[in-house]
C-alpha cells in the first residue's frame, strides 16, 4: 500500500500541479497571441453574442479543462496494480512527461472546438463573416498549446531524468521499456524546430497578412514582447535539450576512462528510455562483459600459464597441433610419499604451493612454461607455445636456478621446523607434437611424443644415478652449439647459454621403451 500511495500522492499530484501551473501561464499569454480585432459589424455582433452567453461559454471552458485532469489521473493510476520492476510500470513512469503533456493541452483544443461550434452557429444564424475570428482563435490555440506542452513536457522530463527515475532505478537499465514517439531524440529536435522556428514564422506571417488585409492597427510593442517570449522559449529548450545529451555523455566519458584504467565495475547510469538511455545500457552491458572476460582471463591464467593462456586466446582453438623443436623438463620431489605420511594434508598443500611458486618464478625468468602439475611433479616446456632458438640452454639455466631456489627454500623451512625437500630434474630436447589435445568440448594445450616420454624417463634416472639434474645427449649438443655460437659473436652481451658451466658425462643409461642406451650428463 505504501508503494501505491507513493506513486499516486508524490507523482500524480505533483506532476498534475505542474500541468495546472503551465496552463495558467499559457492563459496569461493569450493577450499577446490573439490577433487584434477589426472594428467592423461582424466583430461587434460576435462580442455581443459572447456577452449574452457568457455563463454558458465559461461553463464549457471549465469542463474543457476538467478533461485533461481526468485523463492524466486515469493514465497514472494504472500503475498502482503493478510492481516497481514490472515492464508496464516502468513504461508508465518513463512516459509520464509525454503522456501528461499531451493530455494537458487537450483542454485548449476542446475549448477551440466549442468556440468553433459557436462561431458556426453565429455564422449560420446571422450570416456574418467569421474567418478572421476562426484564424485568430486557431493560431492562439496552437501557440498556447505549444507553450503549455513545452512547459509540461520539459519540466516533467527534467524531473524524471534527474530525480525520479534515478531514485526508483539506481542501476538504470530501463531503456528496454516501450517509449512514446515524442520521447525520442528525433522527435525532440523536430519539436524544437517547430516551436522555435516554423511556428513563429507562420504566426508572424499570418498576423501580418490579416492585419494588413483588414487594415488593423495594433501596438508595436506586441511584436517585441512576442519575439522576446519566443526567444526565451527557444533558449530554455536549447539549455534543456543540451543538458539531456551533455550529462549522459559526461557519464559515458567518465566511465570509459575508468574502464581504460582497469575498473570494469564503472557504470554509466543513464535513467531514460530514449536513444541515450539505450546507449548507456549497451555501454554498461559491454562493461559487464569486459569484467567477465577479464575475470575469466585471470582465472584461466591461474589454471594454465599466462603464455599458454595468451596463445589459446589469440589462436583458433581446435583439435590438432604442430611439430615444434623443444626442450622438455620433468621435476619430481624425492620421497614425497614418506614426507606426506608425516605431515597433515593442509600443511602438505601449503608446502607444495610455496615450493611450486618458487620453481615457477625460475622457469618463467627463462622463458619456460609449466604445462602440467602431476601431483608433486611438474612438466615444463621450453620453446612452446612460443618457439625459441635457445630453448635447451634456457632449460638448463632454469634448472640451475631451481637448484639455488630450492636451497634457499630449504633454509627457510628448516628454521620453521619443516622438513627439507630434494628433487630430481630431467631434460631432453627433440621434436614434439604441440597443440590442443582432448575432446571436442574439453581440451588442453600440451605436447606429446617420444621426446616427452624420454624426458620423463631421464628424470627417473636421477634416483639411480644419485644426481639431482640429468640431461640427454640431444639437449647437451644443443647447449654446446648455442654456447659456441654465442662465443663467436664478439662484442655482444653474453647470454645464459654462454655463461653455463661445462657438462659432465654421467653414464650410458638404459631407458625403458628404447633399445639403444641414452647418454646422460649433469652439472656438478
Short mmCIF file of C-alpha atoms in Angstrom, two decimals:
data_model
loop_
_atom_site.label_atom_id
_atom_site.label_comp_id
_atom_site.label_asym_id
_atom_site.label_seq_id
_atom_site.Cartn_x
_atom_site.Cartn_y
_atom_site.Cartn_z
CA UNK A 1 0.00 0.00 0.00
CA UNK A 2 2.95 2.32 0.67
CA UNK A 3 4.11 1.85 -2.87
CA UNK A 4 0.69 2.84 -4.28
CA UNK A 5 0.48 5.87 -2.02
CA UNK A 6 3.99 6.90 -3.01
CA UNK A 7 3.09 6.78 -6.69
CA UNK A 8 -0.33 8.44 -6.52
CA UNK A 9 0.43 11.16 -3.99
CA UNK A 10 4.04 12.02 -4.80
CA UNK A 11 3.90 11.79 -8.56
CA UNK A 12 0.38 12.24 -9.85
CA UNK A 13 -0.46 15.19 -7.62
CA UNK A 14 2.85 16.95 -8.02
CA UNK A 15 3.01 16.40 -11.76
CA UNK A 16 -0.63 17.43 -12.04
CA UNK A 17 0.15 20.69 -10.24
CA UNK A 18 2.88 21.37 -12.77
CA UNK A 19 0.40 20.78 -15.61
CA UNK A 20 -2.05 23.24 -13.99
CA UNK A 21 0.64 25.88 -13.50
CA UNK A 22 1.78 25.51 -17.11
CA UNK A 23 -1.75 26.05 -18.38
CA UNK A 24 -2.19 29.12 -16.15
CA UNK A 25 0.95 30.65 -17.66
CA UNK A 26 -0.36 29.79 -21.11
CA UNK A 27 -3.66 31.58 -20.32
CA UNK A 28 -1.73 34.72 -19.33
CA UNK A 29 -0.05 34.75 -22.73
CA UNK A 30 -3.29 34.72 -24.77
CA UNK A 31 -3.49 38.52 -24.86
CA UNK A 32 -0.26 38.54 -26.84
CA UNK A 33 -1.16 35.77 -29.25
CA UNK A 34 -4.70 36.81 -30.24
CA UNK A 35 -4.91 38.91 -33.40
CA UNK A 36 -6.20 42.47 -32.86
CA UNK A 37 -9.87 42.57 -33.83
CA UNK A 38 -11.10 44.99 -36.51
CA UNK A 39 -13.96 47.29 -35.53
CA UNK A 40 -16.41 46.08 -38.16
CA UNK A 41 -20.02 44.92 -37.72
CA UNK A 42 -19.37 41.07 -37.52
CA UNK A 43 -16.89 41.53 -34.72
CA UNK A 44 -19.28 43.75 -32.76
CA UNK A 45 -22.08 41.23 -33.24
CA UNK A 46 -19.78 38.41 -32.07
CA UNK A 47 -18.84 40.33 -28.94
CA UNK A 48 -22.48 40.95 -28.16
CA UNK A 49 -23.25 37.27 -28.76
CA UNK A 50 -20.44 36.23 -26.37
CA UNK A 51 -21.68 38.63 -23.73
CA UNK A 52 -25.23 37.22 -23.87
CA UNK A 53 -23.95 33.63 -23.48
CA UNK A 54 -21.04 34.34 -21.13
CA UNK A 55 -22.14 31.95 -18.36
CA UNK A 56 -22.70 29.04 -20.73
CA UNK A 57 -19.41 29.63 -22.57
CA UNK A 58 -17.46 29.82 -19.29
CA UNK A 59 -19.08 26.57 -18.15
CA UNK A 60 -17.94 24.84 -21.34
CA UNK A 61 -14.46 26.28 -20.91
CA UNK A 62 -14.20 24.94 -17.38
CA UNK A 63 -15.41 21.49 -18.49
CA UNK A 64 -12.76 21.53 -21.22
CA UNK A 65 -10.07 21.80 -18.56
CA UNK A 66 -11.54 19.11 -16.33
CA UNK A 67 -10.91 16.59 -19.13
CA UNK A 68 -7.06 16.88 -19.03
CA UNK A 69 -7.02 16.39 -15.26
CA UNK A 70 -9.18 13.28 -15.56
CA UNK A 71 -7.11 11.87 -18.45
CA UNK A 72 -3.81 12.40 -16.58
CA UNK A 73 -5.19 10.77 -13.44
CA UNK A 74 -6.55 7.76 -15.35
CA UNK A 75 -3.19 7.30 -17.09
CA UNK A 76 -1.22 7.42 -13.87
CA UNK A 77 -3.39 5.25 -11.61
CA UNK A 78 -2.95 2.32 -14.00
CA UNK A 79 0.47 1.85 -12.42
CA UNK A 80 -1.00 1.11 -8.99
CA UNK A 81 -1.70 -2.51 -9.87
CA UNK A 82 1.91 -3.17 -10.99
CA UNK A 83 5.12 -3.73 -9.05
CA UNK A 84 8.02 -1.32 -9.43
CA UNK A 85 10.06 -3.66 -11.62
CA UNK A 86 7.20 -4.66 -13.93
CA UNK A 87 7.72 -3.57 -17.53
CA UNK A 88 4.31 -1.93 -17.64
CA UNK A 89 5.06 0.17 -14.56
CA UNK A 90 8.41 1.25 -15.99
CA UNK A 91 6.69 2.14 -19.25
CA UNK A 92 4.15 4.31 -17.42
CA UNK A 93 6.82 6.05 -15.35
CA UNK A 94 9.22 6.89 -18.17
CA UNK A 95 6.38 8.07 -20.41
CA UNK A 96 4.66 10.31 -17.84
CA UNK A 97 6.20 13.55 -19.22
CA UNK A 98 4.93 12.95 -22.76
CA UNK A 99 1.61 11.48 -21.62
CA UNK A 100 0.85 14.33 -19.21
CA UNK A 101 1.97 16.95 -21.73
CA UNK A 102 -0.30 15.61 -24.47
CA UNK A 103 -3.25 15.25 -22.10
CA UNK A 104 -2.54 18.60 -20.50
CA UNK A 105 -3.24 20.52 -23.72
CA UNK A 106 -6.44 18.67 -24.58
CA UNK A 107 -8.39 21.46 -22.90
CA UNK A 108 -7.13 24.06 -25.33
CA UNK A 109 -8.29 22.11 -28.35
CA UNK A 110 -11.63 21.26 -26.71
CA UNK A 111 -12.07 24.95 -25.97
CA UNK A 112 -11.33 25.77 -29.60
CA UNK A 113 -13.84 23.14 -30.75
CA UNK A 114 -16.52 24.68 -28.51
CA UNK A 115 -15.67 28.16 -29.76
CA UNK A 116 -15.75 26.97 -33.38
CA UNK A 117 -19.17 25.46 -32.79
CA UNK A 118 -20.44 28.82 -31.54
CA UNK A 119 -18.83 30.61 -34.47
CA UNK A 120 -20.50 28.30 -36.96
CA UNK A 121 -23.84 28.82 -35.22
CA UNK A 122 -23.20 32.54 -35.27
CA UNK A 123 -22.29 32.43 -38.96
CA UNK A 124 -25.34 30.42 -39.97
CA UNK A 125 -27.80 32.42 -37.85
CA UNK A 126 -26.55 35.93 -38.68
CA UNK A 127 -24.64 35.33 -41.93
CA UNK A 128 -21.56 37.13 -40.56
CA UNK A 129 -18.01 36.55 -41.83
CA UNK A 130 -16.11 34.76 -39.02
CA UNK A 131 -12.94 33.88 -40.96
CA UNK A 132 -10.76 36.34 -39.09
CA UNK A 133 -12.04 35.16 -35.70
CA UNK A 134 -11.50 31.47 -36.56
CA UNK A 135 -7.93 32.05 -37.76
CA UNK A 136 -7.08 34.24 -34.79
CA UNK A 137 -8.50 31.68 -32.35
CA UNK A 138 -6.77 28.76 -34.07
CA UNK A 139 -3.38 30.47 -34.10
CA UNK A 140 -3.76 31.46 -30.46
CA UNK A 141 -4.78 27.91 -29.54
CA UNK A 142 -1.75 26.44 -31.31
CA UNK A 143 0.62 28.87 -29.67
CA UNK A 144 -0.64 28.43 -26.11
CA UNK A 145 -0.77 24.66 -26.67
CA UNK A 146 2.88 24.66 -27.71
CA UNK A 147 3.74 26.84 -24.73
CA UNK A 148 1.81 24.61 -22.30
CA UNK A 149 3.20 21.41 -23.85
CA UNK A 150 6.76 22.75 -23.67
CA UNK A 151 6.43 23.78 -20.05
CA UNK A 152 4.80 20.50 -19.01
CA UNK A 153 6.91 18.07 -21.01
CA UNK A 154 10.36 19.52 -20.41
CA UNK A 155 9.71 20.25 -16.72
CA UNK A 156 8.49 16.70 -16.06
CA UNK A 157 11.16 15.17 -18.31
CA UNK A 158 13.89 17.02 -16.42
CA UNK A 159 12.47 15.91 -13.07
CA UNK A 160 12.09 12.35 -14.35
CA UNK A 161 15.63 12.07 -15.72
CA UNK A 162 17.44 13.74 -12.83
CA UNK A 163 15.40 12.89 -9.72
CA UNK A 164 12.51 10.44 -10.01
CA UNK A 165 13.87 7.69 -12.26
CA UNK A 166 17.38 7.61 -10.68
CA UNK A 167 15.69 7.25 -7.27
CA UNK A 168 13.40 4.44 -8.46
CA UNK A 169 16.02 2.69 -10.61
CA UNK A 170 19.51 3.48 -9.28
CA UNK A 171 21.03 0.84 -11.58
CA UNK A 172 19.41 2.27 -14.71
CA UNK A 173 18.68 -0.37 -17.34
CA UNK A 174 15.24 0.94 -18.30
CA UNK A 175 15.89 1.65 -21.97
CA UNK A 176 14.06 -1.53 -22.98
CA UNK A 177 10.76 -0.03 -21.81
CA UNK A 178 8.48 0.88 -24.69
CA UNK A 179 8.54 4.62 -25.22
CA UNK A 180 6.26 7.19 -26.78
CA UNK A 181 7.49 8.59 -30.06
CA UNK A 182 7.66 12.08 -28.55
CA UNK A 183 10.41 10.88 -26.20
CA UNK A 184 12.87 10.02 -28.98
CA UNK A 185 15.78 12.29 -29.84
CA UNK A 186 14.43 12.73 -33.35
CA UNK A 187 11.07 13.93 -32.01
CA UNK A 188 12.73 16.32 -29.57
CA UNK A 189 14.62 18.07 -32.35
CA UNK A 190 11.59 18.13 -34.64
CA UNK A 191 9.55 19.69 -31.86
CA UNK A 192 12.34 22.17 -31.21
CA UNK A 193 12.38 23.14 -34.91
CA UNK A 194 8.59 23.52 -34.98
CA UNK A 195 8.26 25.56 -31.77
CA UNK A 196 11.36 27.74 -32.18
CA UNK A 197 11.35 28.31 -35.95
CA UNK A 198 8.44 27.06 -38.05
CA UNK A 199 5.51 28.18 -35.88
CA UNK A 200 6.86 31.69 -35.02
CA UNK A 201 7.46 32.37 -38.71
CA UNK A 202 3.97 31.13 -39.64
CA UNK A 203 2.37 33.06 -36.79
CA UNK A 204 4.02 36.36 -37.64
CA UNK A 205 3.30 35.85 -41.34
CA UNK A 206 -0.38 35.13 -40.71
CA UNK A 207 -0.80 38.10 -38.38
CA UNK A 208 0.95 40.42 -40.84
CA UNK A 209 -1.33 39.23 -43.65
CA UNK A 210 -4.60 39.60 -41.74
CA UNK A 211 -3.75 42.91 -40.11
CA UNK A 212 -2.90 44.39 -43.49
CA UNK A 213 -5.91 42.75 -45.15
CA UNK A 214 -8.28 44.18 -42.55
CA UNK A 215 -6.22 47.39 -42.09
CA UNK A 216 -5.82 46.88 -38.36
CA UNK A 217 -3.53 48.95 -36.20
CA UNK A 218 -2.18 47.44 -33.01
CA UNK A 219 0.55 48.41 -30.50
CA UNK A 220 4.08 47.83 -31.88
CA UNK A 221 5.34 46.51 -28.57
CA UNK A 222 3.21 43.38 -29.13
CA UNK A 223 5.73 42.05 -31.64
CA UNK A 224 8.64 42.93 -29.39
CA UNK A 225 7.13 41.14 -26.40
CA UNK A 226 6.05 38.22 -28.53
CA UNK A 227 9.53 37.91 -30.04
CA UNK A 228 11.00 38.02 -26.54
CA UNK A 229 8.76 35.17 -25.45
CA UNK A 230 9.80 33.11 -28.46
CA UNK A 231 13.49 33.79 -27.82
CA UNK A 232 13.06 32.82 -24.17
CA UNK A 233 11.29 29.59 -25.13
CA UNK A 234 13.99 28.75 -27.68
CA UNK A 235 16.73 29.49 -25.14
CA UNK A 236 15.15 27.31 -22.45
CA UNK A 237 14.59 24.48 -24.94
CA UNK A 238 18.22 24.73 -26.07
CA UNK A 239 19.51 24.53 -22.49
CA UNK A 240 17.25 21.60 -21.61
CA UNK A 241 17.94 19.56 -24.75
CA UNK A 242 21.64 20.34 -24.41
CA UNK A 243 21.50 19.03 -20.84
CA UNK A 244 19.74 15.85 -21.95
CA UNK A 245 22.82 14.98 -24.02
CA UNK A 246 25.65 16.62 -22.11
CA UNK A 247 25.12 14.85 -18.78
CA UNK A 248 24.82 11.32 -20.26
CA UNK A 249 27.85 11.91 -22.48
CA UNK A 250 29.88 13.10 -19.49
CA UNK A 251 28.86 9.95 -17.61
CA UNK A 252 29.83 7.78 -20.58
CA UNK A 253 33.19 9.55 -20.93
CA UNK A 254 33.99 9.22 -17.22
CA UNK A 255 33.00 5.53 -17.21
CA UNK A 256 35.06 4.86 -20.35
CA UNK A 257 38.11 6.43 -18.68
CA UNK A 258 37.58 4.26 -15.59
CA UNK A 259 37.35 1.13 -17.75
CA UNK A 260 40.53 2.12 -19.61
CA UNK A 261 42.25 2.16 -16.19
CA UNK A 262 41.01 -1.36 -15.49
CA UNK A 263 37.99 -0.51 -13.34
CA UNK A 264 35.45 -2.70 -15.15
CA UNK A 265 32.85 -2.05 -12.46
CA UNK A 266 32.37 1.53 -13.70
CA UNK A 267 28.82 2.15 -14.89
CA UNK A 268 27.18 4.97 -16.83
CA UNK A 269 23.80 5.20 -15.10
CA UNK A 270 21.52 6.95 -17.59
CA UNK A 271 17.89 6.71 -16.47
CA UNK A 272 15.93 7.25 -19.66
CA UNK A 273 14.44 5.13 -22.38
CA UNK A 274 15.47 7.24 -25.35
CA UNK A 275 18.49 6.63 -27.55
CA UNK A 276 20.86 7.97 -24.87
CA UNK A 277 19.40 5.55 -22.35
CA UNK A 278 19.82 2.67 -24.80
CA UNK A 279 23.43 3.75 -25.38
CA UNK A 280 24.05 3.85 -21.63
CA UNK A 281 22.57 0.39 -21.09
CA UNK A 282 24.59 -1.01 -24.00
CA UNK A 283 27.72 0.58 -22.52
CA UNK A 284 27.01 -1.00 -19.13
CA UNK A 285 26.44 -4.39 -20.75
CA UNK A 286 29.76 -4.01 -22.52
CA UNK A 287 31.44 -3.14 -19.20
CA UNK A 288 29.91 -6.23 -17.57
CA UNK A 289 31.09 -8.35 -20.49
CA UNK A 290 34.62 -6.93 -20.23
CA UNK A 291 34.60 -7.55 -16.48
CA UNK A 292 33.50 -11.14 -17.01
CA UNK A 293 36.12 -11.71 -19.72
CA UNK A 294 38.85 -10.20 -17.57
CA UNK A 295 37.81 -12.42 -14.67
CA UNK A 296 37.85 -15.46 -16.96
CA UNK A 297 41.23 -14.39 -18.36
CA UNK A 298 42.72 -14.02 -14.86
CA UNK A 299 41.20 -17.31 -13.76
CA UNK A 300 42.37 -19.02 -16.94
CA UNK A 301 45.86 -17.64 -16.31
CA UNK A 302 45.90 -19.38 -12.93
CA UNK A 303 44.83 -22.70 -14.41
CA UNK A 304 47.39 -22.58 -17.22
CA UNK A 305 50.44 -20.36 -17.57
CA UNK A 306 49.93 -16.82 -18.93
CA UNK A 307 51.87 -17.73 -22.08
CA UNK A 308 49.60 -20.66 -22.87
CA UNK A 309 46.56 -18.58 -21.94
CA UNK A 310 47.53 -15.82 -24.36
CA UNK A 311 48.34 -18.39 -27.03
CA UNK A 312 44.94 -20.05 -26.70
CA UNK A 313 43.12 -16.72 -26.61
CA UNK A 314 44.78 -15.48 -29.81
CA UNK A 315 44.74 -18.73 -31.76
CA UNK A 316 41.83 -20.65 -33.16
CA UNK A 317 41.02 -23.34 -30.59
CA UNK A 318 40.68 -26.58 -32.48
CA UNK A 319 41.87 -30.16 -32.12
CA UNK A 320 45.26 -30.89 -33.68
CA UNK A 321 48.68 -29.28 -33.45
CA UNK A 322 52.05 -28.51 -34.96
CA UNK A 323 55.52 -30.03 -34.74
CA UNK A 324 57.99 -27.97 -32.70
CA UNK A 325 61.60 -28.39 -31.54
CA UNK A 326 61.51 -28.02 -27.76
CA UNK A 327 63.22 -28.97 -24.55
CA UNK A 328 61.04 -30.80 -22.04
CA UNK A 329 61.79 -30.70 -18.32
CA UNK A 330 60.41 -33.02 -15.66
CA UNK A 331 60.98 -32.20 -11.99
CA UNK A 332 59.85 -34.55 -9.23
CA UNK A 333 60.19 -34.49 -5.42
CA UNK A 334 62.18 -37.33 -3.93
CA UNK A 335 60.48 -39.31 -1.14
CA UNK A 336 57.24 -37.38 -1.33
CA UNK A 337 55.14 -40.37 -0.21
CA UNK A 338 57.13 -40.71 3.03
CA UNK A 339 57.00 -36.94 3.50
CA UNK A 340 53.24 -36.77 3.11
CA UNK A 341 52.71 -39.54 5.66
CA UNK A 342 54.40 -37.46 8.36
CA UNK A 343 52.52 -34.19 7.77
CA UNK A 344 48.91 -33.06 7.90
CA UNK A 345 47.24 -32.66 4.47
CA UNK A 346 46.78 -28.88 4.84
CA UNK A 347 50.47 -28.45 5.71
CA UNK A 348 51.49 -30.57 2.72
CA UNK A 349 49.34 -28.43 0.41
CA UNK A 350 50.80 -25.19 1.86
CA UNK A 351 54.33 -26.56 1.48
CA UNK A 352 53.73 -27.65 -2.12
CA UNK A 353 52.21 -24.29 -3.03
CA UNK A 354 55.25 -22.47 -1.68
CA UNK A 355 57.57 -24.93 -3.42
CA UNK A 356 55.82 -24.65 -6.81
CA UNK A 357 55.68 -20.85 -6.55
CA UNK A 358 59.45 -20.71 -6.12
CA UNK A 359 60.07 -23.04 -9.05
CA UNK A 360 57.61 -21.23 -11.32
CA UNK A 361 59.49 -17.96 -10.89
CA UNK A 362 62.72 -19.62 -12.02
CA UNK A 363 61.02 -21.22 -15.01
CA UNK A 364 59.28 -18.00 -16.07
CA UNK A 365 62.51 -15.96 -15.90
CA UNK A 366 64.00 -18.19 -18.60
CA UNK A 367 61.01 -18.34 -20.94
CA UNK A 368 59.63 -21.69 -19.83
CA UNK A 369 56.03 -22.59 -19.07
CA UNK A 370 54.75 -25.13 -16.59
CA UNK A 371 52.49 -27.27 -18.75
CA UNK A 372 51.28 -29.75 -16.12
CA UNK A 373 51.22 -30.28 -12.37
CA UNK A 374 51.38 -34.04 -11.83
CA UNK A 375 50.96 -34.49 -8.10
CA UNK A 376 54.33 -33.42 -6.69
CA UNK A 377 55.93 -33.25 -10.17
CA UNK A 378 55.87 -30.63 -12.89
CA UNK A 379 56.28 -30.84 -16.66
CA UNK A 380 57.89 -27.73 -18.15
CA UNK A 381 58.19 -26.68 -21.80
CA UNK A 382 60.87 -24.50 -23.35
CA UNK A 383 60.18 -23.49 -26.96
CA UNK A 384 56.39 -23.97 -26.82
CA UNK A 385 53.91 -22.49 -27.32
CA UNK A 386 56.27 -19.65 -28.30
CA UNK A 387 59.16 -21.03 -30.39
CA UNK A 388 62.68 -20.27 -29.12
CA UNK A 389 66.14 -20.74 -30.67
CA UNK A 390 67.74 -21.14 -27.24
CA UNK A 391 65.26 -23.49 -25.59
CA UNK A 392 67.88 -26.03 -24.44
CA UNK A 393 70.23 -23.54 -22.77
CA UNK A 394 67.22 -21.74 -21.28
CA UNK A 395 66.03 -25.01 -19.77
CA UNK A 396 69.44 -25.73 -18.21
CA UNK A 397 69.72 -22.18 -16.85
CA UNK A 398 66.26 -22.55 -15.29
CA UNK A 399 67.24 -25.92 -13.76
CA UNK A 400 70.35 -24.42 -12.17
CA UNK A 401 68.35 -21.53 -10.76
CA UNK A 402 65.78 -24.01 -9.43
CA UNK A 403 68.63 -25.65 -7.50
CA UNK A 404 69.52 -22.37 -5.85
CA UNK A 405 65.89 -21.52 -5.16
CA UNK A 406 65.28 -24.91 -3.53
CA UNK A 407 68.35 -24.43 -1.33
CA UNK A 408 67.02 -21.06 -0.13
CA UNK A 409 63.55 -22.52 0.48
CA UNK A 410 65.03 -25.43 2.48
CA UNK A 411 66.83 -22.96 4.76
CA UNK A 412 63.57 -21.19 5.47
CA UNK A 413 61.67 -24.43 6.05
CA UNK A 414 64.35 -25.71 8.40
CA UNK A 415 64.08 -22.55 10.51
CA UNK A 416 60.31 -23.07 10.67
CA UNK A 417 60.68 -26.69 11.71
CA UNK A 418 59.55 -28.09 8.35
CA UNK A 419 61.25 -30.95 6.51
CA UNK A 420 63.66 -30.26 3.66
CA UNK A 421 62.83 -31.26 0.08
CA UNK A 422 65.02 -32.84 -2.57
CA UNK A 423 64.13 -33.10 -6.22
CA UNK A 424 65.28 -34.65 -9.48
CA UNK A 425 65.28 -32.82 -12.83
CA UNK A 426 65.40 -34.44 -16.28
CA UNK A 427 65.94 -32.53 -19.56
CA UNK A 428 65.59 -33.79 -23.11
CA UNK A 429 65.39 -31.93 -26.45
CA UNK A 430 63.65 -33.03 -29.60
CA UNK A 431 60.55 -32.75 -31.78
CA UNK A 432 57.08 -32.85 -30.23
CA UNK A 433 53.53 -32.50 -31.46
CA UNK A 434 52.20 -29.38 -29.71
CA UNK A 435 48.57 -28.34 -29.77
CA UNK A 436 45.12 -28.71 -28.27
CA UNK A 437 44.61 -32.28 -27.18
CA UNK A 438 41.40 -33.74 -25.79
CA UNK A 439 37.69 -33.97 -26.54
CA UNK A 440 35.86 -31.51 -28.78
CA UNK A 441 34.21 -29.80 -25.78
CA UNK A 442 37.14 -30.03 -23.35
CA UNK A 443 40.77 -29.80 -24.39
CA UNK A 444 44.13 -28.60 -23.11
CA UNK A 445 47.28 -27.29 -24.71
CA UNK A 446 50.09 -29.81 -24.27
CA UNK A 447 52.83 -31.70 -26.11
CA UNK A 448 53.11 -35.40 -26.91
CA UNK A 449 55.73 -37.63 -28.48
CA UNK A 450 58.87 -39.64 -27.75
CA UNK A 451 60.67 -36.51 -26.53
CA UNK A 452 58.22 -36.16 -23.64
CA UNK A 453 58.48 -39.82 -22.66
CA UNK A 454 62.30 -39.73 -22.80
CA UNK A 455 62.47 -36.60 -20.61
CA UNK A 456 60.27 -38.33 -18.03
CA UNK A 457 62.49 -41.44 -18.07
CA UNK A 458 65.66 -39.34 -17.68
CA UNK A 459 64.15 -37.64 -14.64
CA UNK A 460 63.53 -41.11 -13.22
CA UNK A 461 67.24 -41.94 -13.65
CA UNK A 462 68.17 -39.20 -11.16
CA UNK A 463 67.44 -41.60 -8.31
CA UNK A 464 69.52 -44.39 -9.88
CA UNK A 465 72.45 -42.11 -10.71
CA UNK A 466 72.10 -40.22 -7.42
CA UNK A 467 72.00 -36.89 -9.19
CA UNK A 468 69.51 -34.03 -8.91
CA UNK A 469 69.96 -32.99 -12.57
CA UNK A 470 70.37 -35.08 -15.72
CA UNK A 471 70.14 -34.06 -19.38
CA UNK A 472 70.24 -36.06 -22.57
CA UNK A 473 72.82 -36.07 -25.37
CA UNK A 474 70.46 -34.09 -27.66
CA UNK A 475 69.97 -31.38 -25.02
CA UNK A 476 73.73 -31.28 -24.31
CA UNK A 477 74.58 -30.94 -28.01
CA UNK A 478 72.13 -28.05 -28.44
CA UNK A 479 73.53 -26.30 -25.37
CA UNK A 480 77.12 -26.63 -26.59
CA UNK A 481 76.16 -25.42 -30.07
CA UNK A 482 74.34 -22.40 -28.70
CA UNK A 483 77.25 -21.66 -26.37
CA UNK A 484 79.78 -21.89 -29.21
CA UNK A 485 77.68 -19.71 -31.49
CA UNK A 486 77.40 -17.11 -28.76
CA UNK A 487 81.14 -17.17 -28.08
CA UNK A 488 81.91 -16.50 -31.77
CA UNK A 489 79.72 -13.35 -31.74
CA UNK A 490 82.23 -10.80 -30.45
CA UNK A 491 81.16 -7.54 -28.84
CA UNK A 492 77.69 -8.73 -27.91
CA UNK A 493 76.22 -9.19 -24.44
CA UNK A 494 76.80 -12.66 -23.03
CA UNK A 495 73.66 -14.76 -22.63
CA UNK A 496 72.75 -17.53 -20.23
CA UNK A 497 73.92 -20.09 -22.80
CA UNK A 498 77.43 -18.65 -22.92
CA UNK A 499 77.59 -18.41 -19.12
CA UNK A 500 76.63 -22.04 -18.42
CA UNK A 501 79.26 -24.25 -16.76
CA UNK A 502 80.70 -27.30 -18.51
CA UNK A 503 78.70 -30.51 -18.70
CA UNK A 504 79.90 -33.73 -17.06
CA UNK A 505 79.22 -37.13 -18.60
CA UNK A 506 77.43 -39.48 -16.18
CA UNK A 507 76.57 -42.74 -17.96
CA UNK A 508 75.11 -44.54 -20.93
CA UNK A 509 71.80 -45.42 -19.35
CA UNK A 510 69.14 -47.85 -20.44
CA UNK A 511 65.66 -46.40 -20.70
CA UNK A 512 62.50 -48.42 -20.70
CA UNK A 513 60.93 -48.38 -24.14
CA UNK A 514 64.20 -47.67 -26.00
CA UNK A 515 66.59 -50.26 -27.48
CA UNK A 516 69.66 -48.04 -27.59
CA UNK A 517 71.17 -46.51 -24.50
CA UNK A 518 70.91 -42.79 -23.78
CA UNK A 519 73.96 -40.76 -22.81
CA UNK A 520 73.17 -38.54 -19.87
CA UNK A 521 75.09 -35.56 -18.50
CA UNK A 522 74.97 -33.39 -15.40
CA UNK A 523 76.44 -30.24 -13.92
CA UNK A 524 78.03 -30.58 -10.53
#
